[in-house]
Short mmCIF file of C-alpha atoms in Angstrom, two decimals:
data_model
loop_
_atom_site.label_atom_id
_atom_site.label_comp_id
_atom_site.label_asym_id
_atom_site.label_seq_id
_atom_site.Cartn_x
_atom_site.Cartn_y
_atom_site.Cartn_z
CA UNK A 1 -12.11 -12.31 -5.34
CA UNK A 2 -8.71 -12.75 -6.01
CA UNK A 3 -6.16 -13.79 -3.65
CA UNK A 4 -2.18 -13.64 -3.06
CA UNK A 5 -0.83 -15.84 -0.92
CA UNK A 6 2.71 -15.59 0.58
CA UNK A 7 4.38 -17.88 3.32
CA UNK A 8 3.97 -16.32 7.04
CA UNK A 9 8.26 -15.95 7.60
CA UNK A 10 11.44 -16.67 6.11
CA UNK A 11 14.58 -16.95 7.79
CA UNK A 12 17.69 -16.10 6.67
CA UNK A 13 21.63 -15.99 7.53
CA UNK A 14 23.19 -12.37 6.88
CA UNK A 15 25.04 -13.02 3.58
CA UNK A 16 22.46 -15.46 2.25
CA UNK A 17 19.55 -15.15 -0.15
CA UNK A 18 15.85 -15.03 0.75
CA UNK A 19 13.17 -15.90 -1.69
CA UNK A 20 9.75 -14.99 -0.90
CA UNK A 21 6.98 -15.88 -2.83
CA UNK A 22 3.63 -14.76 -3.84
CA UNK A 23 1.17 -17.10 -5.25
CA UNK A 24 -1.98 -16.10 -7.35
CA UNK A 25 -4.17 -17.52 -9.92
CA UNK A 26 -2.31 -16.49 -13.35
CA UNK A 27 -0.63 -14.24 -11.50
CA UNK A 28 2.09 -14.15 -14.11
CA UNK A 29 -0.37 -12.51 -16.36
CA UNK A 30 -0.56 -9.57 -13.68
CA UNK A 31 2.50 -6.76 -12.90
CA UNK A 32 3.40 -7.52 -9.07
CA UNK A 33 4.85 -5.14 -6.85
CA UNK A 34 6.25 -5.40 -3.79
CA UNK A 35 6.38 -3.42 -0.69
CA UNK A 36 9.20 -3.05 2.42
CA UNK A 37 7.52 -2.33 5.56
CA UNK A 38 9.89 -2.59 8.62
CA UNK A 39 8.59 -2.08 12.51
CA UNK A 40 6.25 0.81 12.95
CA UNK A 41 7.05 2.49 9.56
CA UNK A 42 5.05 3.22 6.38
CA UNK A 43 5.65 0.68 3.31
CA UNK A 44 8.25 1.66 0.95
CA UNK A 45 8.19 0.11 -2.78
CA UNK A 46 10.86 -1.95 -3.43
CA UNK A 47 10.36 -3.44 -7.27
CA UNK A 48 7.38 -2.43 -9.15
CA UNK A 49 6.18 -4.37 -12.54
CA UNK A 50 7.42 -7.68 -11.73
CA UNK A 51 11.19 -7.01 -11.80
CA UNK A 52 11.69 -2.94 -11.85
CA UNK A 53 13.52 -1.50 -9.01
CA UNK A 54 12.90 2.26 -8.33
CA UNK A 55 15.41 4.80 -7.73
CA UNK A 56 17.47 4.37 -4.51
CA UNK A 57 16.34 0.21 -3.73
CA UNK A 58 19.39 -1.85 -3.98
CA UNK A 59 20.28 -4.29 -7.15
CA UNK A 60 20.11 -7.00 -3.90
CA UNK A 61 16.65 -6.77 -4.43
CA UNK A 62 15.13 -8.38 -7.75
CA UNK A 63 11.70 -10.12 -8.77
CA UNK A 64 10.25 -12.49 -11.41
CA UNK A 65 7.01 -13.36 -12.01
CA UNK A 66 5.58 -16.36 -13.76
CA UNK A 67 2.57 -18.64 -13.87
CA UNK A 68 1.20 -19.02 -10.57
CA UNK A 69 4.04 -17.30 -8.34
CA UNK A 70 6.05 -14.44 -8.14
CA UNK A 71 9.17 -14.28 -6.14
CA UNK A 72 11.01 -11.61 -4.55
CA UNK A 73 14.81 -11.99 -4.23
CA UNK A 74 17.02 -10.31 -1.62
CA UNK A 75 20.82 -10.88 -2.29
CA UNK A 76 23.17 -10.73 0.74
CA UNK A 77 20.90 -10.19 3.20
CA UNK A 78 21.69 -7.83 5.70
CA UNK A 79 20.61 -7.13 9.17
CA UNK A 80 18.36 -3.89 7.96
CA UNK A 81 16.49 -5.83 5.82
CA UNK A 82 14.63 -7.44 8.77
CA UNK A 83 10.70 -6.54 7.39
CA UNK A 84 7.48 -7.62 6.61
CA UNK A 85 7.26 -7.93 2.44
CA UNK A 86 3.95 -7.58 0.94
CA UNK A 87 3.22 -8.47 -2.85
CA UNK A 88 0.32 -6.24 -4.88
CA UNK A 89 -1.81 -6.67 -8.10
CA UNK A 90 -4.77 -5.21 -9.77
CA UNK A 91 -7.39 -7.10 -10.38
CA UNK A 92 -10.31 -6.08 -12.81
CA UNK A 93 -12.42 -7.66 -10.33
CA UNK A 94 -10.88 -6.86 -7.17
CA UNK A 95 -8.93 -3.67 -7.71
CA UNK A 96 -5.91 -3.31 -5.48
CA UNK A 97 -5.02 -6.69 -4.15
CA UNK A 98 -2.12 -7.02 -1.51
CA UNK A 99 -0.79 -10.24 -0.09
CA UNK A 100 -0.51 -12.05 3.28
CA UNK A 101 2.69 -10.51 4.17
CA UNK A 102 6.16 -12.37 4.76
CA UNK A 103 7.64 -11.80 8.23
CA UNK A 104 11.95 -11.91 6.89
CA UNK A 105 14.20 -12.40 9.92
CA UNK A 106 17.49 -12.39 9.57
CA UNK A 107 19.28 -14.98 11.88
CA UNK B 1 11.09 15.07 -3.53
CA UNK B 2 7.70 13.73 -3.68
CA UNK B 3 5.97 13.66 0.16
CA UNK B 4 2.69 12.70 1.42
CA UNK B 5 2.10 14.12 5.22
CA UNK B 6 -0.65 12.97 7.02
CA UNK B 7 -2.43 14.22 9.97
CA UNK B 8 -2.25 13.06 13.42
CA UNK B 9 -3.48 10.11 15.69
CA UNK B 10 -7.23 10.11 16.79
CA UNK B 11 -8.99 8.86 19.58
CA UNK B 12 -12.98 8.24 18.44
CA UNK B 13 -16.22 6.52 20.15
CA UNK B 14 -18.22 4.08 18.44
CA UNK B 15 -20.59 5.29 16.03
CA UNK B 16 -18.62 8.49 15.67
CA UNK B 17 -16.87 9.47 12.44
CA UNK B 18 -12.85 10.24 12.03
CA UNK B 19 -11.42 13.10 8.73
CA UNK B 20 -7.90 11.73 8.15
CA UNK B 21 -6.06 14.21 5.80
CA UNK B 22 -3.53 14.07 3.49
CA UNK B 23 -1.01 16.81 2.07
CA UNK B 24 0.79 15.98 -0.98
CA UNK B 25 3.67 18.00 -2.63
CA UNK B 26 6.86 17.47 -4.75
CA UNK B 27 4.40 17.20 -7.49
CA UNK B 28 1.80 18.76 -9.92
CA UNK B 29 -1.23 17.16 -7.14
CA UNK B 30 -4.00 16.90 -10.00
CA UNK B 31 -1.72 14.48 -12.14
CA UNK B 32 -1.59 11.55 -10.00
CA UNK B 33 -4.55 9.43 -8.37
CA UNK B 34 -4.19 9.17 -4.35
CA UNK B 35 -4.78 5.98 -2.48
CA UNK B 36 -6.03 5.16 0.78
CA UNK B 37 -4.64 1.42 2.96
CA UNK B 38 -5.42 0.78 6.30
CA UNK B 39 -3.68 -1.57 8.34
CA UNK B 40 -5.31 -3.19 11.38
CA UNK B 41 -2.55 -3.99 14.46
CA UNK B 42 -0.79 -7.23 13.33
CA UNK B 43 -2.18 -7.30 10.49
CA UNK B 44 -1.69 -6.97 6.50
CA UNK B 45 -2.38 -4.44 4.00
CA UNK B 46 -6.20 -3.55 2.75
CA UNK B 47 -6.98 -1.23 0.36
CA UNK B 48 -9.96 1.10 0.81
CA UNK B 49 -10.40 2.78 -2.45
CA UNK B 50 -9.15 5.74 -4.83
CA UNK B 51 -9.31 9.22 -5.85
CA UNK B 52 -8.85 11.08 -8.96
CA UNK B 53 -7.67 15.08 -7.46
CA UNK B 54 -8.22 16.56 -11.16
CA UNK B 55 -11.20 15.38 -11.36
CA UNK B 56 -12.50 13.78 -7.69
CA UNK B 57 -13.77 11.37 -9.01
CA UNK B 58 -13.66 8.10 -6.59
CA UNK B 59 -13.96 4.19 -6.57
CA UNK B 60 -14.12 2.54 -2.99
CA UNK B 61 -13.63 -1.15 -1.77
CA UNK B 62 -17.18 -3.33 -1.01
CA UNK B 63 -16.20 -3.42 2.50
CA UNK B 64 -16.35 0.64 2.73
CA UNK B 65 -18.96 1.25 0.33
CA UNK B 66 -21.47 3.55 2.50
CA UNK B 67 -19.15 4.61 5.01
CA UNK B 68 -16.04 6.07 3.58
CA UNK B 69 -16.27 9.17 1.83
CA UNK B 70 -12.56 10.49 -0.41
CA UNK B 71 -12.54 14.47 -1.23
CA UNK B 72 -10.12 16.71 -1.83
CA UNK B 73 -8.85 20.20 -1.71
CA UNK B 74 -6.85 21.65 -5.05
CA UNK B 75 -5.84 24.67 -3.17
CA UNK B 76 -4.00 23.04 -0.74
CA UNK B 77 -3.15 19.72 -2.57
CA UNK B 78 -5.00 17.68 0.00
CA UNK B 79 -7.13 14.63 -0.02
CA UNK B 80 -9.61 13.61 2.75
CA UNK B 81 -10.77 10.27 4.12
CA UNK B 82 -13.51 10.09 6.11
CA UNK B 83 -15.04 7.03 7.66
CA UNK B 84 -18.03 7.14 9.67
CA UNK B 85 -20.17 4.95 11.91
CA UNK B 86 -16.64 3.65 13.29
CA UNK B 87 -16.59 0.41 15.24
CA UNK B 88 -13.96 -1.49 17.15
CA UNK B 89 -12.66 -3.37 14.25
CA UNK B 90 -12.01 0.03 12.25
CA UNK B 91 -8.44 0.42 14.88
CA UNK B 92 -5.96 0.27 11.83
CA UNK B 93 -3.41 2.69 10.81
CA UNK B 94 -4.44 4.86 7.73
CA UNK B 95 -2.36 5.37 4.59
CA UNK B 96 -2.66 7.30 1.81
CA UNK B 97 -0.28 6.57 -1.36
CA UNK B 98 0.17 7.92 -4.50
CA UNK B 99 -0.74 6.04 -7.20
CA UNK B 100 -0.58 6.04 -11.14
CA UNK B 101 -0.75 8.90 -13.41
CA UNK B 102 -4.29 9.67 -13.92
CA UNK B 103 -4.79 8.23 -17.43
CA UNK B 104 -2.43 5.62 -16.96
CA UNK B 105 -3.58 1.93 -17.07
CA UNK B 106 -4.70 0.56 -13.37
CA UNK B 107 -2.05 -2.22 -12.74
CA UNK B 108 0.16 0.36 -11.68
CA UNK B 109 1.97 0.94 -8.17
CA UNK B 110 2.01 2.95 -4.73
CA UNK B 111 4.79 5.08 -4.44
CA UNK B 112 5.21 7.29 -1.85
CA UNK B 113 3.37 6.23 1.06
CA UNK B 114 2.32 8.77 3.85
CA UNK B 115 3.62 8.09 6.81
CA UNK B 116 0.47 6.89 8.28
CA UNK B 117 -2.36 7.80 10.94
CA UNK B 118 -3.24 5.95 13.72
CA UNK B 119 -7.11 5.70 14.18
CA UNK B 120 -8.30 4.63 17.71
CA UNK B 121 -12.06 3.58 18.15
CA UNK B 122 -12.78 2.71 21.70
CA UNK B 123 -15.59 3.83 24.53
#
């Protein structure tokens, strides 16, 4: 089966960048997307086919995707973007894959 | 704008079975597949399995295979997930999500989400 893995938490000063990654097998042959979920809410799709951001997400969020990791880049973090961040790709055979999760805490 | 509204919490025994609905609108309902994630408490994000509403056609996970059955209604633009012979381990919160346009290719994204329902199993 195929697997995403992302690191647990990432900490970061309001102002500052966080970088979370997402680490597959070839994953950079795969569209990743990547999912907002903060405390006791739904997720909400933040960039969709690698680097895409749908209507209403903020430029401060970007991704980029190559060989074995994608990353997800948040620019000037702010307080409300204290979430979990979870990073998706289909799989032929594994379907809908989802990673670990990345607990973001802004200091 | 595009919703997803799911219905409320449920309390179930072991061995029983739980109907979680879904009701889409914003949206021609037959055009896009529907998704169904569960999330356990603390935990990440699994994916169940899939429905086509033009069509119902369906594709579940391994892990549900046998237990989990995805239907829907056209006349009300609602999809069903039922799971049955619950157990302990089956406490999650249940999502459904709109996925791609049915024809489009499968590497494709969830987008909305329903706002979730909370599935207790205990005696």
């Amino acid at each position: 089966s195929y697997v995403l893995t992302q690191p647990p938490s990432v900490s970061v000063a309001p102002g500052q960048t966080a970088r979370i990654t997402c680490g597959g097998n070839n994953i950079g042959t795969k569209s990743v997307h990547w999912y907002q979920q903060r405390p006791g809410q739904a997720p909400v799709l933040v960039v969709y086919d690698d680097s895409d951001r749908p209507s209403g997400i903020p430029e401060r969020f970007s991704g980029s995707n190559s060989g074995n990791t994608a990353t997800l880049t948040i620019s000037r973090v702010e307080a409300g973007d204290e979430a979990d961040y979870y990073c998706q790709v289909w799989d032929s055979s594994s379907d809908y894959v989802f990673g670990t999760g990345t607990k973001v805490t802004v200091l | 704008q595009v919703q997803l509204v799911q219905s409320g919490a449920e309390v179930k025994k072991p061995g029983a079975s739980v109907k979680v609905s879904c009701k889409a609108s914003g949206y021609t309902f037959t055009t896009y597949y529907i998704h169904w994630v569960r999330q356990a408490p603390g935990q990440g994000l699994e994916w169940m399995g899939i429905i086509n509403p033009s069509g119902a056609g369906t594709s579940y996970t391994q892990m549900f295979q046998g237990r989990v059955t995805m239907t829907r209604d056209t006349s009300t633009s609602t999809v069903y997930m039922e799971l049955s012979s619950l157990r302990s381990e089956d406490t999650a919160v249940y999502y459904c999500a709109r996925g791609a346009r049915i024809g489009a290719p499968n590497d494709n994204w969830f987008d909305p989400w329903g706002q979730g329902t909370l599935v207790t199993v205990s005696s």
